[in-house]
Amino acid sequence: MRRKLVAGNWKMHKTVAEAVALVNELKKELADVTDVDVVVAPVFTALAAVAKAIDGTPLGLAAQNCYPEVTGAFTGEVSPTLLKDVGCRYVIVGHSERRRIFQEADDFINRKVRAVTAEGLQAILCVGETLEERDAGKTFDILAAQIENSLRGISAATMERVIIAYEPVWAIGTGKTATACQAQEAHRFLRELLRKMHGVATAAAIRILYGGSVKADNAAALLSQEDIDGALVGGASLMAADFTPIVKQGRN
Ligand code: 13P
């Protein structure tokens, strides 16, 4: 049975003090939750302070992005090596905001998946279609291309360090959630695709998270679907009162 994972992507929000205050609240509110992996992804500037605040707790630390080199002349960038050094265990790659605003393409995202996993960290690889693509009936083609290209050259063994997040672009920050049925359909498609690429064992073990306007009142329906193994939460991860009930609905 796959263990559920609920991650909060804080995007470009929270000062260091605010970030530490939020994880301190989460530590208290989630003290009795031992059957769900809980991960927070603060901005780069808050990573060190949050790492210190969650040291010795089951909370996991993620970065929201990385640059796929170890060190070097890459002004303004941060490598998986440096993220590991600060205490990260996960790195989100290929988020739709990075694809859209920063023109990140699948081959660049593929380099990030390789760099993150080479460092022994878990890559949370985001995929998802736009509304235009869904309306044109291209959802599965888009998902297949994103997965195949972003995971090119990744072995079945390395797939143990990959988590997929299905985030339909039209559901991010819009208040429009995919119905549990629509999300399950996409997740099933992704798992079947991964089975074809990497075999039954990898497909059965990999966690596929759903992201896009996840809230306390829709989390239960989404998280109870057979192929939905957790959530990547944006807006509703910024306050403990919103995030905590989502995590609790991930309990078995
Ligand atoms: P919202 O939950 O705000 O829709 O954001 C989803 C997301 O992009 C998480 O990575």
Tab-separated table of C-alpha atoms and ligand atoms in Angstrom:
chain	number	residue	atom	x	y	z
A	1	MET	CA	0.000	0.000	0.000
A	2	ARG	CA	1.336	3.411	-0.934
A	3	ARG	CA	1.763	5.855	1.915
A	4	LYS	CA	-0.008	9.159	1.319
A	5	LEU	CA	2.061	12.323	0.952
A	6	VAL	CA	0.647	15.821	1.402
A	7	ALA	CA	2.952	18.693	0.429
A	8	GLY	CA	2.453	22.424	0.851
A	9	ASN	CA	3.899	24.516	-1.961
A	10	TRP	CA	4.171	27.933	-0.380
A	11	LYS	CA	5.194	29.545	-3.692
A	12	MET	CA	6.546	33.109	-3.250
A	13	HIS	CA	4.998	33.666	0.166
A	14	LYS	CA	6.227	34.133	3.743
A	15	THR	CA	9.160	35.828	5.382
A	16	VAL	CA	11.568	33.720	7.420
A	17	ALA	CA	9.704	34.538	10.644
A	18	GLU	CA	6.314	33.724	9.087
A	19	ALA	CA	7.608	30.449	7.659
A	20	VAL	CA	9.018	29.347	11.015
A	21	ALA	CA	5.787	30.329	12.779
A	22	LEU	CA	3.773	28.212	10.334
A	23	VAL	CA	5.906	25.074	10.739
A	24	ASN	CA	5.867	25.495	14.493
A	25	GLU	CA	2.058	25.444	14.329
A	26	LEU	CA	2.109	22.428	11.997
A	27	LYS	CA	4.408	20.563	14.379
A	28	LYS	CA	1.788	20.940	17.117
A	29	GLU	CA	-1.304	20.333	14.996
A	30	LEU	CA	0.142	17.290	13.240
A	31	ALA	CA	1.966	15.719	16.193
A	32	ASP	CA	-0.382	12.722	16.186
A	33	VAL	CA	-0.274	12.141	12.407
A	34	THR	CA	2.189	9.331	11.821
A	35	ASP	CA	0.644	7.663	8.776
A	36	VAL	CA	0.951	10.500	6.229
A	37	ASP	CA	4.188	12.013	4.902
A	38	VAL	CA	3.928	15.788	5.301
A	39	VAL	CA	6.242	18.064	3.334
A	40	VAL	CA	6.584	21.844	3.191
A	41	ALA	CA	8.179	23.808	0.353
A	42	PRO	CA	9.127	27.316	1.509
A	43	VAL	CA	10.953	29.944	-0.543
A	44	PHE	CA	14.733	29.507	-0.788
A	45	THR	CA	15.393	32.248	1.757
A	46	ALA	CA	13.433	30.413	4.473
A	47	LEU	CA	14.824	26.898	3.862
A	48	ALA	CA	17.626	27.017	6.444
A	49	ALA	CA	15.418	28.388	9.220
A	50	VAL	CA	12.591	25.944	8.472
A	51	ALA	CA	15.098	23.047	8.335
A	52	LYS	CA	16.223	23.988	11.844
A	53	ALA	CA	12.654	24.327	13.115
A	54	ILE	CA	11.604	20.885	11.850
A	55	ASP	CA	14.803	19.065	12.815
A	56	GLY	CA	13.914	15.854	14.656
A	57	THR	CA	10.268	15.902	13.478
A	58	PRO	CA	8.733	13.798	10.692
A	59	LEU	CA	8.063	16.925	8.583
A	60	GLY	CA	9.955	16.870	5.288
A	61	LEU	CA	11.532	19.861	3.548
A	62	ALA	CA	11.217	20.551	-0.176
A	63	ALA	CA	12.633	23.219	-2.445
A	64	GLN	CA	10.382	24.644	-5.148
A	65	ASN	CA	12.990	24.547	-7.899
A	66	CYS	CA	16.667	23.912	-8.632
A	67	TYR	CA	19.314	24.295	-11.311
A	68	PRO	CA	20.611	21.032	-12.784
A	69	GLU	CA	24.337	21.432	-12.090
A	70	VAL	CA	26.363	20.757	-8.960
A	71	THR	CA	28.279	24.052	-8.602
A	72	GLY	CA	29.592	26.675	-10.982
A	73	ALA	CA	29.063	30.008	-12.667
A	74	PHE	CA	25.253	30.041	-12.657
A	75	THR	CA	24.436	33.384	-11.083
A	76	GLY	CA	21.219	33.338	-9.108
A	77	GLU	CA	20.711	29.586	-9.246
A	78	VAL	CA	20.682	26.874	-6.563
A	79	SER	CA	21.763	23.243	-7.134
A	80	PRO	CA	20.328	20.053	-5.623
A	81	THR	CA	23.681	19.617	-3.848
A	82	LEU	CA	23.189	22.933	-2.047
A	83	LEU	CA	19.542	22.125	-1.311
A	84	LYS	CA	20.574	18.827	0.255
A	85	ASP	CA	23.195	20.692	2.269
A	86	VAL	CA	20.507	22.952	3.755
A	87	GLY	CA	18.298	19.980	4.709
A	88	CYS	CA	15.965	19.416	1.748
A	89	ARG	CA	14.822	15.879	0.986
A	90	TYR	CA	12.544	16.808	-1.931
A	91	VAL	CA	12.661	19.218	-4.875
A	92	ILE	CA	9.608	20.229	-6.922
A	93	VAL	CA	10.480	20.271	-10.627
A	94	GLY	CA	8.488	21.261	-13.689
A	95	HIS	CA	5.781	23.196	-11.876
A	96	SER	CA	3.413	24.754	-14.413
A	97	GLU	CA	4.327	28.237	-13.180
A	98	ARG	CA	7.970	27.506	-14.107
A	99	ARG	CA	6.928	26.034	-17.442
A	100	ARG	CA	4.732	29.036	-18.262
A	101	ILE	CA	6.488	32.042	-16.709
A	102	PHE	CA	10.084	30.861	-17.184
A	103	GLN	CA	9.572	28.884	-20.405
A	104	GLU	CA	10.953	25.675	-18.906
A	105	ALA	CA	10.669	22.814	-21.368
A	106	ASP	CA	10.647	19.060	-20.808
A	107	ASP	CA	14.335	18.543	-21.726
A	108	PHE	CA	15.423	21.077	-19.088
A	109	ILE	CA	13.036	19.494	-16.573
A	110	ASN	CA	14.545	16.102	-17.454
A	111	ARG	CA	17.985	17.469	-16.509
A	112	LYS	CA	16.530	18.623	-13.189
A	113	VAL	CA	15.001	15.205	-12.448
A	114	ARG	CA	18.400	13.627	-13.156
A	115	ALA	CA	20.271	16.151	-11.005
A	116	VAL	CA	17.857	15.860	-8.072
A	117	THR	CA	17.786	12.059	-8.035
A	118	ALA	CA	21.575	11.837	-8.540
A	119	GLU	CA	21.885	13.738	-5.286
A	120	GLY	CA	19.689	11.145	-3.542
A	121	LEU	CA	16.784	13.578	-3.206
A	122	GLN	CA	13.177	12.947	-4.227
A	123	ALA	CA	11.986	14.800	-7.326
A	124	ILE	CA	8.336	15.870	-7.268
A	125	LEU	CA	7.721	16.093	-11.017
A	126	CYS	CA	4.677	18.178	-11.973
A	127	VAL	CA	2.691	17.547	-15.135
A	128	GLY	CA	-0.671	18.812	-16.338
A	129	GLU	CA	-2.680	20.105	-19.240
A	130	THR	CA	-4.071	23.577	-19.894
A	131	LEU	CA	-7.807	24.200	-20.323
A	132	GLU	CA	-7.280	24.677	-24.053
A	133	GLU	CA	-5.555	21.301	-24.289
A	134	ARG	CA	-8.279	19.588	-22.251
A	135	ASP	CA	-11.040	21.144	-24.364
A	136	ALA	CA	-9.257	19.969	-27.509
A	137	GLY	CA	-9.250	16.397	-26.161
A	138	LYS	CA	-5.462	16.383	-25.856
A	139	THR	CA	-5.089	15.766	-22.117
A	140	PHE	CA	-3.618	12.275	-22.369
A	141	ASP	CA	-1.296	13.196	-25.255
A	142	ILE	CA	0.073	16.141	-23.274
A	143	LEU	CA	0.535	14.086	-20.112
A	144	ALA	CA	2.253	11.290	-22.032
A	145	ALA	CA	4.650	13.706	-23.744
A	146	GLN	CA	5.488	15.478	-20.475
A	147	ILE	CA	6.130	12.204	-18.638
A	148	GLU	CA	8.087	10.508	-21.420
A	149	ASN	CA	10.280	13.532	-22.102
A	150	SER	CA	10.822	14.555	-18.474
A	151	LEU	CA	11.722	11.008	-17.447
A	152	ARG	CA	13.873	10.152	-20.466
A	153	GLY	CA	16.856	8.035	-19.447
A	154	ILE	CA	15.635	7.550	-15.859
A	155	SER	CA	16.011	3.903	-14.784
A	156	ALA	CA	13.416	1.887	-12.863
A	157	ALA	CA	15.765	1.983	-9.850
A	158	THR	CA	15.965	5.789	-9.993
A	159	MET	CA	12.177	5.975	-10.222
A	160	GLU	CA	12.163	5.162	-6.490
A	161	ARG	CA	13.230	8.780	-6.058
A	162	VAL	CA	10.497	10.223	-8.272
A	163	ILE	CA	7.036	11.363	-7.202
A	164	ILE	CA	4.575	12.592	-9.823
A	165	ALA	CA	2.190	15.490	-9.228
A	166	TYR	CA	-0.741	15.792	-11.621
A	167	GLU	CA	-1.667	19.466	-11.617
A	168	PRO	CA	-4.149	20.447	-14.304
A	169	VAL	CA	-3.125	24.024	-15.090
A	170	TRP	CA	-6.752	25.183	-15.242
A	171	ALA	CA	-7.272	24.097	-11.627
A	172	ILE	CA	-4.285	25.932	-10.124
A	173	GLY	CA	-5.215	28.955	-8.066
A	174	THR	CA	-8.548	29.208	-9.838
A	175	GLY	CA	-10.818	27.549	-7.294
A	176	LYS	CA	-11.757	25.060	-10.027
A	177	THR	CA	-10.830	21.585	-8.880
A	178	ALA	CA	-10.818	18.609	-11.166
A	179	THR	CA	-13.640	16.373	-9.969
A	180	ALA	CA	-12.441	13.305	-8.108
A	181	CYS	CA	-13.480	11.342	-11.178
A	182	GLN	CA	-11.520	13.529	-13.636
A	183	ALA	CA	-8.459	13.406	-11.395
A	184	GLN	CA	-8.677	9.631	-10.931
A	185	GLU	CA	-8.960	9.166	-14.699
A	186	ALA	CA	-5.749	11.141	-15.265
A	187	HIS	CA	-3.938	9.392	-12.407
A	188	ARG	CA	-4.914	5.973	-13.733
A	189	PHE	CA	-3.636	6.980	-17.166
A	190	LEU	CA	-0.331	8.129	-15.650
A	191	ARG	CA	0.104	4.907	-13.665
A	192	GLU	CA	-0.618	2.815	-16.751
A	193	LEU	CA	1.913	4.852	-18.731
A	194	LEU	CA	4.519	4.310	-16.005
A	195	ARG	CA	3.750	0.588	-16.071
A	196	LYS	CA	4.510	0.518	-19.788
A	197	MET	CA	7.728	2.478	-19.253
A	198	HIS	CA	9.055	0.845	-16.086
A	199	GLY	CA	7.018	-2.261	-15.280
A	200	VAL	CA	4.386	-3.288	-12.774
A	201	ALA	CA	6.428	-2.925	-9.580
A	202	THR	CA	7.489	0.674	-10.298
A	203	ALA	CA	3.978	1.672	-11.354
A	204	ALA	CA	2.487	0.126	-8.223
A	205	ALA	CA	4.991	1.819	-5.915
A	206	ILE	CA	5.169	5.338	-7.351
A	207	ARG	CA	3.171	8.044	-5.650
A	208	ILE	CA	1.020	10.275	-7.842
A	209	LEU	CA	-0.194	13.424	-6.080
A	210	TYR	CA	-3.040	15.659	-7.188
A	211	GLY	CA	-2.666	19.446	-7.154
A	212	GLY	CA	-5.011	22.286	-8.097
A	213	SER	CA	-7.328	24.087	-5.662
A	214	VAL	CA	-7.170	21.305	-3.067
A	215	LYS	CA	-9.054	22.473	0.041
A	216	ALA	CA	-10.324	20.878	3.242
A	217	ASP	CA	-13.752	20.375	1.687
A	218	ASN	CA	-12.641	18.520	-1.456
A	219	ALA	CA	-9.592	16.655	-0.116
A	220	ALA	CA	-11.499	13.619	1.172
A	221	ALA	CA	-13.109	12.869	-2.198
A	222	LEU	CA	-9.812	13.277	-4.043
A	223	LEU	CA	-7.655	11.369	-1.562
A	224	SER	CA	-10.014	8.407	-1.473
A	225	GLN	CA	-9.488	7.671	-5.174
A	226	GLU	CA	-7.560	4.508	-5.932
A	227	ASP	CA	-4.692	6.160	-7.822
A	228	ILE	CA	-4.438	9.427	-5.885
A	229	ASP	CA	-1.647	9.098	-3.343
A	230	GLY	CA	-1.636	12.558	-1.856
A	231	ALA	CA	-1.874	16.236	-2.645
A	232	LEU	CA	0.319	19.156	-3.661
A	233	VAL	CA	-1.413	22.103	-2.053
A	234	GLY	CA	-0.847	25.768	-2.907
A	235	GLY	CA	-3.117	28.419	-1.388
A	236	ALA	CA	-4.542	26.188	1.320
A	237	SER	CA	-1.068	25.325	2.629
A	238	LEU	CA	-0.367	28.867	3.809
A	239	MET	CA	-2.344	28.591	7.038
A	240	ALA	CA	-2.191	25.695	9.512
A	241	ALA	CA	-5.979	25.826	9.969
A	242	ASP	CA	-6.465	25.111	6.235
A	243	PHE	CA	-3.589	22.668	5.716
A	244	THR	CA	-4.047	20.480	8.797
A	245	PRO	CA	-7.497	19.107	7.876
A	246	ILE	CA	-6.248	18.270	4.362
A	247	VAL	CA	-3.350	16.258	5.824
A	248	LYS	CA	-5.698	14.485	8.235
A	249	GLN	CA	-7.925	13.396	5.381
A	250	GLY	CA	-4.948	11.567	3.920
A	251	ARG	CA	-5.011	9.107	6.818
A	252	ASN	CA	-5.856	5.556	5.947
B	1	13P	P1	-3.496	25.944	-5.502
B	1	13P	O1	-3.726	24.876	-4.452
B	1	13P	O2	-3.380	27.300	-4.941
B	1	13P	O3	-4.469	25.808	-6.632
B	1	13P	O4	-2.037	25.630	-6.122
B	1	13P	C1	-1.740	24.362	-6.566
B	1	13P	C2	-0.300	24.289	-6.883
B	1	13P	O5	0.158	24.890	-7.836
B	1	13P	C3	0.561	23.484	-6.006
B	1	13P	O6	1.826	23.294	-6.561
